[in-house]
XYZ file of C-alpha atoms in Angstrom:
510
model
C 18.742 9.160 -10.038
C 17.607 11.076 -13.052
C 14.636 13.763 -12.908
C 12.368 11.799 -15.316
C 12.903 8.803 -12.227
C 10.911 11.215 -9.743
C 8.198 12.116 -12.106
C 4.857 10.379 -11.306
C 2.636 11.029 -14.628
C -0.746 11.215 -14.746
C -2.950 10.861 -17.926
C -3.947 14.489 -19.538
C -2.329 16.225 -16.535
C 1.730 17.971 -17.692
C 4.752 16.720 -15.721
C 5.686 17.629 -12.345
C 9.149 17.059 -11.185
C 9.780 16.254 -8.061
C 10.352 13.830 -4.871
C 7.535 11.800 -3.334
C 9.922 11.948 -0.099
C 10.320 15.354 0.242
C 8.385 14.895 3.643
C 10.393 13.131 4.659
C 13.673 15.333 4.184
C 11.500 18.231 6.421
C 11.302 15.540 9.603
C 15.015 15.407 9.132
C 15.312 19.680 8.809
C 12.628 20.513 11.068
C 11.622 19.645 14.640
C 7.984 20.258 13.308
C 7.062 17.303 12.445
C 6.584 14.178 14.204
C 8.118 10.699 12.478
C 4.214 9.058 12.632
C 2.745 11.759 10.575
C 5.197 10.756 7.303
C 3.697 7.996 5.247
C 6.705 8.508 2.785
C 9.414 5.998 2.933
C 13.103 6.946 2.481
C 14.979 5.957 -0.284
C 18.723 6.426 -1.236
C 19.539 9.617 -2.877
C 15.910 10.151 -3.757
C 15.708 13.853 -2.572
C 18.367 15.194 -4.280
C 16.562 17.669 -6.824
C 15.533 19.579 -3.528
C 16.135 23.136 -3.006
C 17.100 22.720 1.007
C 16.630 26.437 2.319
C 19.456 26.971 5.075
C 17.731 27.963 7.988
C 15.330 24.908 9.235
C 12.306 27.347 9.653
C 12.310 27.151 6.354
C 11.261 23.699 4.140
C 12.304 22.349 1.168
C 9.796 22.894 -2.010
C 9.162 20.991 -5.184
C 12.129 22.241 -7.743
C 10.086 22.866 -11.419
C 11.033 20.969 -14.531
C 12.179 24.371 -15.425
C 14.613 25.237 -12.715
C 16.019 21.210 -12.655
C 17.644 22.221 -15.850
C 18.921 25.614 -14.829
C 22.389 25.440 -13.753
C 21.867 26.667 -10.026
C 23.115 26.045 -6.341
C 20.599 23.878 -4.461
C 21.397 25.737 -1.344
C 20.297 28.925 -3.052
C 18.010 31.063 -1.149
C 15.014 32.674 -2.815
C 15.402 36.146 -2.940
C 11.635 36.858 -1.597
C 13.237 34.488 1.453
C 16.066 36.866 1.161
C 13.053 40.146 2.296
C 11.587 38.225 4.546
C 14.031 36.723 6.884
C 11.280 36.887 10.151
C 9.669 33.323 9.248
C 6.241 32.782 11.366
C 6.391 29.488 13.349
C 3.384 26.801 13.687
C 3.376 24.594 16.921
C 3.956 20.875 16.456
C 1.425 18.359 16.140
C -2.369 18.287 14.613
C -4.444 19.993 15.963
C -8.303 21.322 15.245
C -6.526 24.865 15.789
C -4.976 24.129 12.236
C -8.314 22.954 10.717
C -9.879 26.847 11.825
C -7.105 28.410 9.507
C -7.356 25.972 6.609
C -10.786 26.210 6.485
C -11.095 29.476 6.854
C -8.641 31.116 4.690
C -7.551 28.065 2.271
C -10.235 25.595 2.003
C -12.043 26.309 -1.648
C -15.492 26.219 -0.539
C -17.016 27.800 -3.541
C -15.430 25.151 -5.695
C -16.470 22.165 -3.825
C -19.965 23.787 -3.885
C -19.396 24.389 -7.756
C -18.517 21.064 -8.538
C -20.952 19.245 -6.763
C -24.140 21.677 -7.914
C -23.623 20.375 -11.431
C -24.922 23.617 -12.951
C -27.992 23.883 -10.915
C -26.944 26.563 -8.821
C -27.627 29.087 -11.738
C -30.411 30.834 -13.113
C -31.988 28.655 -16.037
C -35.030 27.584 -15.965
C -34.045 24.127 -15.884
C -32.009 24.154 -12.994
C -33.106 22.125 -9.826
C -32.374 24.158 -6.860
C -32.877 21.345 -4.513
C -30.241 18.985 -6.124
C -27.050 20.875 -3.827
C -29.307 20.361 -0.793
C -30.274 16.897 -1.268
C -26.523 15.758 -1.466
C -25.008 13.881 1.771
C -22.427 15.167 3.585
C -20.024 13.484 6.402
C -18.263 15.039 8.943
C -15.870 13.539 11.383
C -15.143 15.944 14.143
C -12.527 15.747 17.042
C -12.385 12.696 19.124
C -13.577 10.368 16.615
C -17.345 12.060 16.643
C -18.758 11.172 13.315
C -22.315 12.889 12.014
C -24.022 11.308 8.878
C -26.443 12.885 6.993
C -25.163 16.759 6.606
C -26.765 18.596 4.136
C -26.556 22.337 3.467
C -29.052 24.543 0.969
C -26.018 26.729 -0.814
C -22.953 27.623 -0.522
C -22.502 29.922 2.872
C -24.502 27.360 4.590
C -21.715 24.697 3.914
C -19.157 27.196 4.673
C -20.339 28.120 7.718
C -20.941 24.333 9.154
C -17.035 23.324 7.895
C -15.775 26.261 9.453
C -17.857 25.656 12.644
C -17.319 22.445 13.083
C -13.427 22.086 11.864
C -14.355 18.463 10.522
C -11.433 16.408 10.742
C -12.328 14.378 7.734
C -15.341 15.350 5.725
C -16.867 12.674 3.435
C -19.430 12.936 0.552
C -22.062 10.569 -0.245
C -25.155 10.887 -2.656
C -28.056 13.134 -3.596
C -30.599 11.531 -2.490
C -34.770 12.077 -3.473
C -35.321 14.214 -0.604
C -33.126 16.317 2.165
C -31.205 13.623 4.251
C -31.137 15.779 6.791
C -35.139 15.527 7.248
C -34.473 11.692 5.842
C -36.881 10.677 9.402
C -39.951 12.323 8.608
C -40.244 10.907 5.135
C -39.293 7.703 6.566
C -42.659 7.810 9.133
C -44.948 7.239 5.542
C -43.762 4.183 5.249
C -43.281 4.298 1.227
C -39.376 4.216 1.225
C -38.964 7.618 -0.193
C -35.809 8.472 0.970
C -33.349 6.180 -1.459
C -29.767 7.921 -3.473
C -31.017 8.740 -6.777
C -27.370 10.407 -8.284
C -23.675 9.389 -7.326
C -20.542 9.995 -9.172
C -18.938 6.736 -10.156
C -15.936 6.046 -8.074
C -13.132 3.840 -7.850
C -10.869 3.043 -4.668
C -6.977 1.729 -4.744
C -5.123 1.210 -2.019
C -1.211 0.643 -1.914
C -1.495 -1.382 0.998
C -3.762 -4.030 -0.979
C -0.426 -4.734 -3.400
C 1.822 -5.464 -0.247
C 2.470 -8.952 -1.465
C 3.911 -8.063 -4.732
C 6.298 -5.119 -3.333
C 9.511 -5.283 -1.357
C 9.990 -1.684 -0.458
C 7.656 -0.838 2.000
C 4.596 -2.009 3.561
C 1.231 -1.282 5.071
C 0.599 2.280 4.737
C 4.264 3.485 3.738
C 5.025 4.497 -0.012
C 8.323 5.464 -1.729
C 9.296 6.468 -4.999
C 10.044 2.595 -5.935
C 5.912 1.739 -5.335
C 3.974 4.449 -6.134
C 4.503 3.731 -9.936
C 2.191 0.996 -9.196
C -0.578 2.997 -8.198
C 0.040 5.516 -11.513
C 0.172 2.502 -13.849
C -3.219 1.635 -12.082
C -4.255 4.807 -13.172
C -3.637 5.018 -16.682
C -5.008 1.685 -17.048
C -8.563 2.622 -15.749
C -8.441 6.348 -16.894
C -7.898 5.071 -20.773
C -10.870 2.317 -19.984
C -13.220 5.319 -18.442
C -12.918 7.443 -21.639
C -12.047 4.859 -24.707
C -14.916 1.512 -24.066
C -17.403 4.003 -21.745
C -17.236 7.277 -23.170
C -16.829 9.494 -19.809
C -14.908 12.403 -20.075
C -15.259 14.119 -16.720
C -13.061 12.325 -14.271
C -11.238 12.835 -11.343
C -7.932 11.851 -9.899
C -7.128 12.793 -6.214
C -4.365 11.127 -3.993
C -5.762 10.011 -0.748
C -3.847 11.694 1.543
C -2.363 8.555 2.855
C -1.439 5.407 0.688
C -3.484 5.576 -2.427
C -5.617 7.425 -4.960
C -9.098 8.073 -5.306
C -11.155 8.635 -8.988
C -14.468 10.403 -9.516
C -16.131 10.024 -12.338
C -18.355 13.064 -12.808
C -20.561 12.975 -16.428
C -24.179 12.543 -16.005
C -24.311 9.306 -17.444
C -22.117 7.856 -14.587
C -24.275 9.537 -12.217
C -27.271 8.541 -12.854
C -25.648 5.140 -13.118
C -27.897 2.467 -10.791
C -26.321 0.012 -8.212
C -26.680 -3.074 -11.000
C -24.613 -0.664 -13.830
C -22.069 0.406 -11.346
C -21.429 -3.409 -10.439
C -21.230 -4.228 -14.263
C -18.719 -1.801 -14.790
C -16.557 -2.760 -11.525
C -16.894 -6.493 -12.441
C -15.634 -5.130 -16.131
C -12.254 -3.973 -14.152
C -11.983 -7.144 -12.474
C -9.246 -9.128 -13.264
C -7.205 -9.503 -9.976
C -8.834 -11.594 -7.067
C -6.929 -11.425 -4.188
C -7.329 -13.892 -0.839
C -4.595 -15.550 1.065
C -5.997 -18.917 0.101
C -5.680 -18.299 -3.692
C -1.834 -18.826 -5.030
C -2.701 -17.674 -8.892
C -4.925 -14.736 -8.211
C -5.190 -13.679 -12.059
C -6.863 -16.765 -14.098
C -6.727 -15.686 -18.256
C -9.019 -17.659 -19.976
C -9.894 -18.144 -23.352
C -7.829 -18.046 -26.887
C -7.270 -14.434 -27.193
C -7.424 -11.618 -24.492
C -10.071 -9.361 -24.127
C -9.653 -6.013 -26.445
C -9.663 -4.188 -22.921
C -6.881 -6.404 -21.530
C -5.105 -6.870 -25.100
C -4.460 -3.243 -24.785
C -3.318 -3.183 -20.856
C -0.992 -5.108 -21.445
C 0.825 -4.173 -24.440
C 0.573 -0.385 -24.143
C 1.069 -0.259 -20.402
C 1.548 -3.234 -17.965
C 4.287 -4.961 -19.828
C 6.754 -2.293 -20.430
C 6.565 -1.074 -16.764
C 6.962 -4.910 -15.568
C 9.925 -5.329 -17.688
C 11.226 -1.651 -17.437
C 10.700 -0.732 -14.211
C 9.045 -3.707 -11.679
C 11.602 -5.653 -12.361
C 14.642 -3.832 -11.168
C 12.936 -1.454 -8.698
C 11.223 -4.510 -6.639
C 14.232 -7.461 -7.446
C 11.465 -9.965 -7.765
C 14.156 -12.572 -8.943
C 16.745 -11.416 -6.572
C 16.318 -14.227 -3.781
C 14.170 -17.435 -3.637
C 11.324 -16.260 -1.403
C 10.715 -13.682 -3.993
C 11.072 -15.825 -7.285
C 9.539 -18.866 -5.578
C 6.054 -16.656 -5.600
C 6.300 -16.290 -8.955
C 7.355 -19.920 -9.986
C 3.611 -20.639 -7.853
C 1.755 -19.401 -10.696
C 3.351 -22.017 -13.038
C 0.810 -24.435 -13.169
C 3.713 -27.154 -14.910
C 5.439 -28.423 -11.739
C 8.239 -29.418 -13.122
C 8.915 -26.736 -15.103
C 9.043 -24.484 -12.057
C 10.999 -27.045 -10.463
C 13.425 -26.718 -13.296
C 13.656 -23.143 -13.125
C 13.680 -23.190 -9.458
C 16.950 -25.960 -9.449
C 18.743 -23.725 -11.980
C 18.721 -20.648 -10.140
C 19.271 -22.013 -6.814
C 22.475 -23.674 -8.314
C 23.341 -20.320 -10.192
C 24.887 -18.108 -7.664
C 24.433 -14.162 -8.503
C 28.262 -13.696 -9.009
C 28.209 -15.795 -12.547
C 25.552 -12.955 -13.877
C 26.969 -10.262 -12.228
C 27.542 -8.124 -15.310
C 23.447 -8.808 -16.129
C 20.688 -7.816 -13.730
C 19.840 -11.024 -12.027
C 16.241 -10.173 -12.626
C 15.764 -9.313 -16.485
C 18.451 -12.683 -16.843
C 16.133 -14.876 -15.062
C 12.684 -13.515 -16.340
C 14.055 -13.727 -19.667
C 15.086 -17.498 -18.464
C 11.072 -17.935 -17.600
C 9.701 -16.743 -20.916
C 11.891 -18.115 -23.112
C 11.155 -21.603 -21.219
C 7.147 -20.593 -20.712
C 6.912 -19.628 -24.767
C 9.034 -21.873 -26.402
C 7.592 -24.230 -28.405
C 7.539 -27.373 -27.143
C 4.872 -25.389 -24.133
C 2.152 -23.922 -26.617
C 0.183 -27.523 -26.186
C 0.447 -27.096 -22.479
C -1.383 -23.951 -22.540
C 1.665 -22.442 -20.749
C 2.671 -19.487 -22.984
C -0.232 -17.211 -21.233
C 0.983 -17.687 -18.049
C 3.707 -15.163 -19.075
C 0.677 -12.627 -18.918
C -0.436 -14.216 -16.283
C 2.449 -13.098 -14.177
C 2.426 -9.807 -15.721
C -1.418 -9.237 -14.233
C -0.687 -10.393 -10.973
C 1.902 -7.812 -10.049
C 0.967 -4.502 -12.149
C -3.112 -4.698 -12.816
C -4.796 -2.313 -10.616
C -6.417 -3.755 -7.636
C -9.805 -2.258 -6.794
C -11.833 -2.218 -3.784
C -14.911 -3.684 -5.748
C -17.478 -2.348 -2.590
C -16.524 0.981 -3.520
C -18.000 1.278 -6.671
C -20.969 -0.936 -6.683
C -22.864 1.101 -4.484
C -24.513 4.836 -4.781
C -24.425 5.105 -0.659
C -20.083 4.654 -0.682
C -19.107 7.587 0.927
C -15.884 8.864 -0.181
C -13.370 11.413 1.590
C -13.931 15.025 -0.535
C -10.441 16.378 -2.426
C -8.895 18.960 -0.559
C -9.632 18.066 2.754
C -6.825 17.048 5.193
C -6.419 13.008 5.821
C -6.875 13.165 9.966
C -4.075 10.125 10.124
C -1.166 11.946 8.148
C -2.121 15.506 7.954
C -1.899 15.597 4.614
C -4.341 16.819 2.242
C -6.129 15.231 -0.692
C -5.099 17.244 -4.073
C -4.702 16.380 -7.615
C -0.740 15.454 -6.961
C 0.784 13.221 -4.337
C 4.387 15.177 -5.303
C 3.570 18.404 -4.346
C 1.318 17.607 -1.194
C 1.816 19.330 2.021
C 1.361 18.613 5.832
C -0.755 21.119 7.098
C 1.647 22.777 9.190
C 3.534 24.222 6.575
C 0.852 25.054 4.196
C -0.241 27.429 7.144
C 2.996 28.996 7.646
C 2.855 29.241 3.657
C 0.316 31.564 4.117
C 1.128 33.341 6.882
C 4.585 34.315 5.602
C 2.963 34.981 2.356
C 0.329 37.444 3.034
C 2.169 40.647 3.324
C 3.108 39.516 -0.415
C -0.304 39.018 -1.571
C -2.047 41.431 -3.868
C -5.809 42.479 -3.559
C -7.243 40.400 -6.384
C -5.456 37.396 -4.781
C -6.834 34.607 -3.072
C -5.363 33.610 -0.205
C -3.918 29.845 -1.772
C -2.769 31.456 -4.701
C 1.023 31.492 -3.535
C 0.523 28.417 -1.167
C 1.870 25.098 -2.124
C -1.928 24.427 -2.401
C -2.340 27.168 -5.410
C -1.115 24.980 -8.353
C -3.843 22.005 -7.200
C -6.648 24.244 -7.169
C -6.033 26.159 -10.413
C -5.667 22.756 -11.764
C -8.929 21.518 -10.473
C -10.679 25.103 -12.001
C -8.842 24.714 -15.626
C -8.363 21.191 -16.763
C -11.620 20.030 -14.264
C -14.015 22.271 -13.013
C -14.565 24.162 -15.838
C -14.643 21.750 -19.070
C -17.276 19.991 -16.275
C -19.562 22.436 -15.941
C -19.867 23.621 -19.561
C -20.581 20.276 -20.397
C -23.860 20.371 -17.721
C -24.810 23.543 -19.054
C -25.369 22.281 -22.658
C -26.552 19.124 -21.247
C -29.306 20.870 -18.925
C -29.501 23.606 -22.076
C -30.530 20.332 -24.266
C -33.099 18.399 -22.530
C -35.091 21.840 -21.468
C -34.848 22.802 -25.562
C -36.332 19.339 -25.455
C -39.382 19.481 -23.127
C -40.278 22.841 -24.387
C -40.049 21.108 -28.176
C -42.444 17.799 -26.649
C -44.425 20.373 -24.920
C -45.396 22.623 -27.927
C -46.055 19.299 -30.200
C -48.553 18.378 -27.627
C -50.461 21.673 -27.816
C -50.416 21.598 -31.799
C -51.752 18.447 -31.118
């Protein structure tokens, strides 16, 4: 498999080369972890641009595009491995024992509280001190305990709860008019008060919601041959978000499980009300899933829609034809080709295609991929001529839509009150944690022994994740995020008070 195979891109964010299964190769190197904690499904020869250390205390790590093309032994031990030979162990399993570490030596706490204050945590005039404490918080604590309604004044007081508490999930919801956590005395006046008033827009897409269009894995298992699907998904509603709405601020985490998450983080989307969020989901909405429906993408009309025109040519159809294809052999046996021939609305044109490569055994095109062969076979039947009267030369898209277009979970983002699991936290079902890049994740074990072999290494002015697996995701969030975000608020927040103070003195003239 070559390098470029392994590397998932991401819009605006460099390469990172890699193996989504590297998990997977440290269950087979390690007794540490347990076979129901990897979501990562195994494919042939898919690890091999892993560095495997030789001692199994030791895991494998993420090779950089850098040292792929360096001609060096993968077996080769780092020499700071070489110093350090007495490797600190972490007991198997999850445990909130874990969560007391993380959160107390890795978790970025000052970032999340960053991030979320929007600039108001600073010392203009215009800032709103109240907006950080007026913001919902989650928590779901051992044994399935789950508390609504958290809500924290600054930054040591969320600290201190997450590090009390050990959540093992923490979500975040809205700021809302008033405190939710004193939500029940406003609610005794009787005027309906307490209502969201701010939410980042945010979208939702699960893996497990395209099982019927991949043959790899299933449910909430991913390898290298489906996740493609969820970064096509991505670049799809990431070029939307900034080119026909304008946002600029927006975030991409992976779930932690089978999926990715997107927060969109400008003002305007905030302030966005449940009617504009819908109108923008419903804008997204091509795909409608249900077992009853056979076509689940309907085109309609002469010409696509500008938003769709471009999908498809700059995205959806070269990975279909490039990549789908092969990776998923959706014409490689009739189950899988007779889903396709479904969306035909000419019976007996899929009857004739259906005929012809029942009767055409795989041998005859064994030089060809059976796949590209027989979807060229479709198109050139679908658009010849003798079909444009039929209506039948869409249908091409059609098929195209159906198995690449991202699939959203519409609920999501129609509604301020969604609550949505925060980036960096660990996902309680996988132990994995929710960063900027499904390739480099970690299972909480080792990012623990990360740090506890690393700390005699660590300077003063360090931080504690800096040479953690973790590091890279966090100065990512800071540079490319974080920080482009909050300037923006500042000369937003600098605007409108230059404003009020202009309105203000016009009305005294006056």
């Amino acid at each position: 498999m070559d390098t470029n195979e392994n590397c998932l891109q991401y819009p605006n964010q460099p390469e990172i080369f890699g193996c989504c299964d590297r998990i997977l190769v440290r269950r087979e190197h390690s007794s540490l972890v347990s076979h129901s904690s990897v979501p990562f499904k195994k494919g042939k020869g898919e690890h091999r641009n892993l560095r495997l250390l030789p001692t199994l205390r030791l895991y494998p790590r993420i090779m950089t595009k850098e040292e792929t093309s360096a001609e060096r032994d993968d077996m080769q031990i780092d020499e700071r491995d070489l110093e350090h030979p007495q490797v600190s162990t972490i007991p198997r399993g999850f445990s909130a024992d874990y969560l007391k570490l993380y959160y107390g030596k890795l978790f970025p706490h000052a970032d999340i509280y960053r991030w979320l204050s929007y600039g108001n945590d600073g010392k203009h005039p215009a800032c709103d001190h109240s907006y950080f404490g007026r913001r919902e918080f989650s928590f779901t604590l051992e044994n399935d305990i789950y508390i609504r309604f958290q809500s924290f004044n600054n930054a040591v007081d969320m600290e201190n709860s997450i590090r009390e508490k050990c959540p093992y999930k923490i979500d975040i919801g809205p700021v809302y008019s008033v405190d939710p956590a004193k939500r029940h005395a406003y609610a005794q006046s009787g005027n309906n008060v307490f209502a969201p008033v701010e939410r980042e827009l945010i979208f939702d897409i699960d893996m497990s919601d395209y099982d019927d269009v991949r043959y790899c894995c299933s449910g909430a298992d991913v390898c290298l041959n489906c996740w493609p699907l969820m970064t096509i998904s991505m670049k799809v509603l990431d070029t939307a978000l900034r080119d026909d709405f304008g946002f600029n601020h927006i975030l991409w985490v992976y779930s932690g499980r089978r999926g990715v998450h997107c927060w969109v983080c400008d003002g305007r989307a905030r302030r966005l009300s449940n009617e504009q969020r819908a109108a923008i989901a419903d804008y997204f909405r091509v795909y409608k899933g249900g077992e009853n429906n056979v076509k689940k993408v309907n085109l309609t009309g002469p010409v696509l829609h500008p938003f769709l025109a471009r999908s498809y040519t700059d995205v959806l159809k070269g990975f279909f034809e490039g990549k789908l294809l092969a990776s998923q052999n959706l014409f490689a046996s009739i189950e899988r080709f007779q889903k396709i021939l479904e969306i035909i609305p000419d019976e007996s044109i899929a009857s004739e295609l259906l005929d012809k490569w029942q009767g055409n055994r795989r041998s005859s095109i064994s030089k060809e991929d059976v796949n590209v062969v027989r979807w060229e076979q479709l198109k050139h039947v679908l658009q010849s001529g003798k079909q444009k009267a039929q209506g039948l030369r869409r249908c091409v898209e059609e098929i195209i839509f159906t198995y690449t277009y991202p699939r959203l979970d519409m609920e999501v983002s129609k509604h301020m009150n969604h609550l949505l699991k925060a980036p960096f936290c660990v996902h309680p079902k996988t132990a994995l944690f929710l960063i900027l890049d499904p390739i480099t994740v970690a299972i909480i074990q080792y990012l623990l022994l990360e740090e506890l072999n690393m700390s005699g290494m660590r300077s003063e002015s360090e931080d504690e994740w800096e040479r953690t697996s973790l590091g890279k995701s966090i100065k990512f969030f800071r540079s490319s995020f974080l920080s482009p975000l909050l300037k923006s608020c500042k000369e937003e927040m600098e605007s409108l008070y230059n404003s009020k103070v202009k309105q203000s003195k016009n009305a005294l003239n006056w």
